Coordinates of C-alpha atoms and ligand atoms in Angstrom, one line a residue:
M69 CA 105.8 90.3 124.9
R70 CA 104.5 93.4 122.9
V71 CA 105.3 93.6 119.3
L72 CA 105.0 96.7 116.8
C73 CA 105.3 95.7 113.2
V74 CA 106.7 98.7 111.4
C75 CA 106.7 99.7 107.6
L76 CA 106.8 103.1 105.7
G77 CA 103.0 103.9 105.2
N78 CA 101.3 101.6 107.6
I79 CA 98.7 100.8 104.9
C80 CA 100.2 97.7 103.2
R81 CA 102.8 95.6 104.9
S82 CA 102.8 96.2 108.7
P83 CA 98.8 96.2 109.2
T84 CA 99.0 92.9 107.2
A85 CA 101.8 91.7 109.5
E86 CA 100.0 93.0 112.6
A87 CA 96.7 90.9 111.6
V88 CA 98.8 87.8 110.5
L89 CA 100.9 87.8 113.8
R90 CA 97.8 88.5 116.1
A91 CA 95.7 85.5 114.4
L92 CA 98.7 83.1 114.6
A93 CA 99.7 84.0 118.0
E94 CA 96.4 83.8 119.4
R95 CA 96.0 80.2 117.7
E96 CA 99.1 78.8 118.4
A97 CA 100.9 80.3 121.3
P98 CA 98.3 82.1 123.7
G99 CA 99.8 84.1 126.3
L100 CA 103.1 84.6 124.6
I101 CA 102.5 87.8 122.6
T102 CA 100.1 90.1 124.8
A103 CA 99.9 93.1 122.2
V104 CA 100.4 93.6 118.5
D105 CA 100.2 96.9 116.8
S106 CA 101.5 98.3 113.6
A107 CA 102.6 102.0 112.7
G108 CA 104.5 103.7 109.8
I109 CA 108.0 105.5 109.6
A110 CA 106.1 108.2 107.5
A111 CA 102.8 110.2 108.3
Y112 CA 101.5 110.2 104.5
H113 CA 98.3 108.1 105.3
V114 CA 97.8 108.6 109.1
G115 CA 94.1 107.9 109.9
E116 CA 93.4 106.0 106.6
P117 CA 92.4 102.3 106.4
P118 CA 94.9 99.9 104.9
D119 CA 95.2 99.9 101.2
R120 CA 92.3 98.0 99.4
R121 CA 94.6 95.8 97.7
S122 CA 96.1 94.9 101.0
I123 CA 92.6 94.3 102.5
G124 CA 91.3 92.1 99.5
A125 CA 94.6 89.9 99.5
A126 CA 94.3 89.5 103.2
R127 CA 90.5 88.8 103.2
R128 CA 91.2 85.8 100.8
R129 CA 93.2 84.3 103.5
G130 CA 90.8 85.0 106.3
Y131 CA 92.2 88.1 107.9
D132 CA 90.1 91.2 108.2
L133 CA 92.3 94.6 108.1
S134 CA 89.3 96.7 107.6
S135 CA 89.0 98.4 110.9
L136 CA 92.6 99.2 111.0
R137 CA 93.9 102.8 110.7
A138 CA 97.4 104.0 110.1
R139 CA 99.4 105.9 112.7
Q140 CA 102.8 107.1 112.6
V141 CA 105.7 105.5 114.9
A142 CA 105.8 107.7 118.0
A143 CA 108.4 108.2 120.7
E144 CA 106.7 106.4 123.2
D145 CA 106.7 103.2 121.1
F146 CA 110.1 102.7 122.0
H147 CA 109.3 102.2 125.5
T148 CA 106.0 100.6 125.0
F149 CA 107.1 97.7 123.0
D150 CA 109.5 95.0 123.5
L151 CA 109.9 94.2 120.0
M152 CA 109.9 96.7 116.8
L153 CA 109.9 94.7 113.7
A154 CA 110.7 96.3 110.4
M155 CA 109.7 95.4 107.1
D156 CA 112.9 96.2 105.2
R157 CA 116.2 97.7 105.6
A158 CA 115.2 101.3 105.3
N159 CA 112.3 101.0 107.8
L160 CA 115.1 99.4 110.1
S161 CA 117.6 102.2 109.6
A162 CA 115.0 104.7 110.3
L163 CA 113.8 103.1 113.5
M164 CA 117.6 102.8 114.8
R165 CA 118.1 106.3 114.0
A166 CA 114.9 107.5 115.9
A167 CA 115.6 105.3 118.9
P168 CA 116.4 106.9 122.5
R169 CA 119.4 105.7 124.1
R170 CA 117.2 104.0 126.7
A171 CA 114.8 102.3 124.4
R172 CA 113.1 99.3 126.1
A173 CA 112.3 97.7 122.6
R174 CA 114.6 95.7 120.5
I175 CA 114.6 96.7 117.0
D176 CA 115.1 94.0 114.1
L177 CA 113.8 92.9 110.7
F178 CA 110.5 91.0 110.8
L179 CA 112.1 88.4 108.6
A180 CA 115.2 88.1 110.7
H181 CA 114.5 84.7 111.8
A182 CA 113.6 83.5 108.3
A183 CA 116.8 83.0 106.6
D184 CA 115.3 79.8 104.9
L185 CA 113.1 82.0 103.0
G186 CA 116.3 83.5 101.1
V187 CA 115.3 87.0 101.5
D188 CA 115.1 89.2 104.9
E189 CA 113.0 92.0 103.6
V190 CA 109.2 92.1 102.8
P191 CA 109.1 94.3 99.7
D192 CA 107.0 97.4 99.3
P193 CA 103.9 96.7 97.2
Y194 CA 102.3 99.9 96.9
Y195 CA 103.8 100.9 93.4
G196 CA 103.9 97.4 91.9
A197 CA 101.3 94.9 90.5
D198 CA 98.7 93.2 92.3
D199 CA 100.5 89.9 92.9
G200 CA 103.0 91.7 95.1
F201 CA 100.4 91.7 97.8
D202 CA 99.9 88.0 97.6
R203 CA 103.9 87.9 98.0
V204 CA 103.7 90.1 101.0
L205 CA 101.4 87.7 102.6
D206 CA 103.3 84.6 101.8
L207 CA 106.4 86.2 103.4
I208 CA 104.7 87.5 106.4
E209 CA 102.9 84.3 107.1
A210 CA 106.0 82.3 106.8
G211 CA 108.0 85.0 108.9
A212 CA 105.3 85.1 111.4
R213 CA 105.8 81.3 112.0
R214 CA 109.5 81.5 112.3
L215 CA 109.1 84.5 114.9
L216 CA 106.8 82.7 117.0
A217 CA 109.0 79.5 117.1
R218 CA 111.8 81.8 118.1
L219 CA 110.0 83.4 120.8
R220 CA 108.8 80.1 122.1
E221 CA 112.5 79.0 122.5
Q222 CA 113.7 82.2 124.1
G223 CA 110.7 82.0 126.5
T224 CA 111.7 78.6 127.6
A225 CA 115.4 79.4 127.9
A226 CA 115.2 82.5 129.4
P227 CA 116.2 82.9 133.3
A228 CA 113.7 83.4 135.8
S229 CA 114.7 86.9 136.5
Q230 CA 114.0 88.2 133.0
Ligands
4NP527 P1 103.8 100.2 103.1 O1 103.7 100.6 101.6 O2 105.0 100.9 103.7 O3 103.7 98.8 103.3 O4 102.3 100.5 103.7 C1 103.6 102.0 101.2 C2 102.4 102.7 101.3 C3 102.3 103.9 101.0 C4 103.5 104.7 100.5 C5 104.7 103.8 100.3 C6 104.7 102.4 100.8 N1 103.4 105.9 99.9 O5 104.6 106.4 99.5 O6 102.6 106.8 99.9

């Protein structure tokens, strides 16, 4: 299973999701997710490291975002990845509009399986207060757990031909 996490700028939410999902998958479900990456809908920050506020909030929870660099979603992503997970509905709509007819990837919200959280979007923290970055981490850590649980269920339930 190859997973691409997607937000608007690829400097706050999706690099956070990439690092959290990678760490959790390695620790709790080795072999289930073989690749995790992230990308942005927009090109504003291509080549830049994550926002310093995201790097700091993640570091306080043990995730290192400092080596990540922003990139924009590319046409081949729809064929390379099995799952493209959008942080909010605007990102989701943009991915749906850009998806080719024969895309390999399933496109969904990152929090699609986290209904118990009471929200299905990870809000954009870029123009907000610093505690927005902790909220992003709370939602992404919880969402990543729900996602792994769902993928495990699907993995065991899938027919042999898939
Ligand atoms: P992200 O946050 O989508 O979580 O990376 C944003 C980063 C930059 C901008 C917007 C959102 N921006 O407008 O530059």
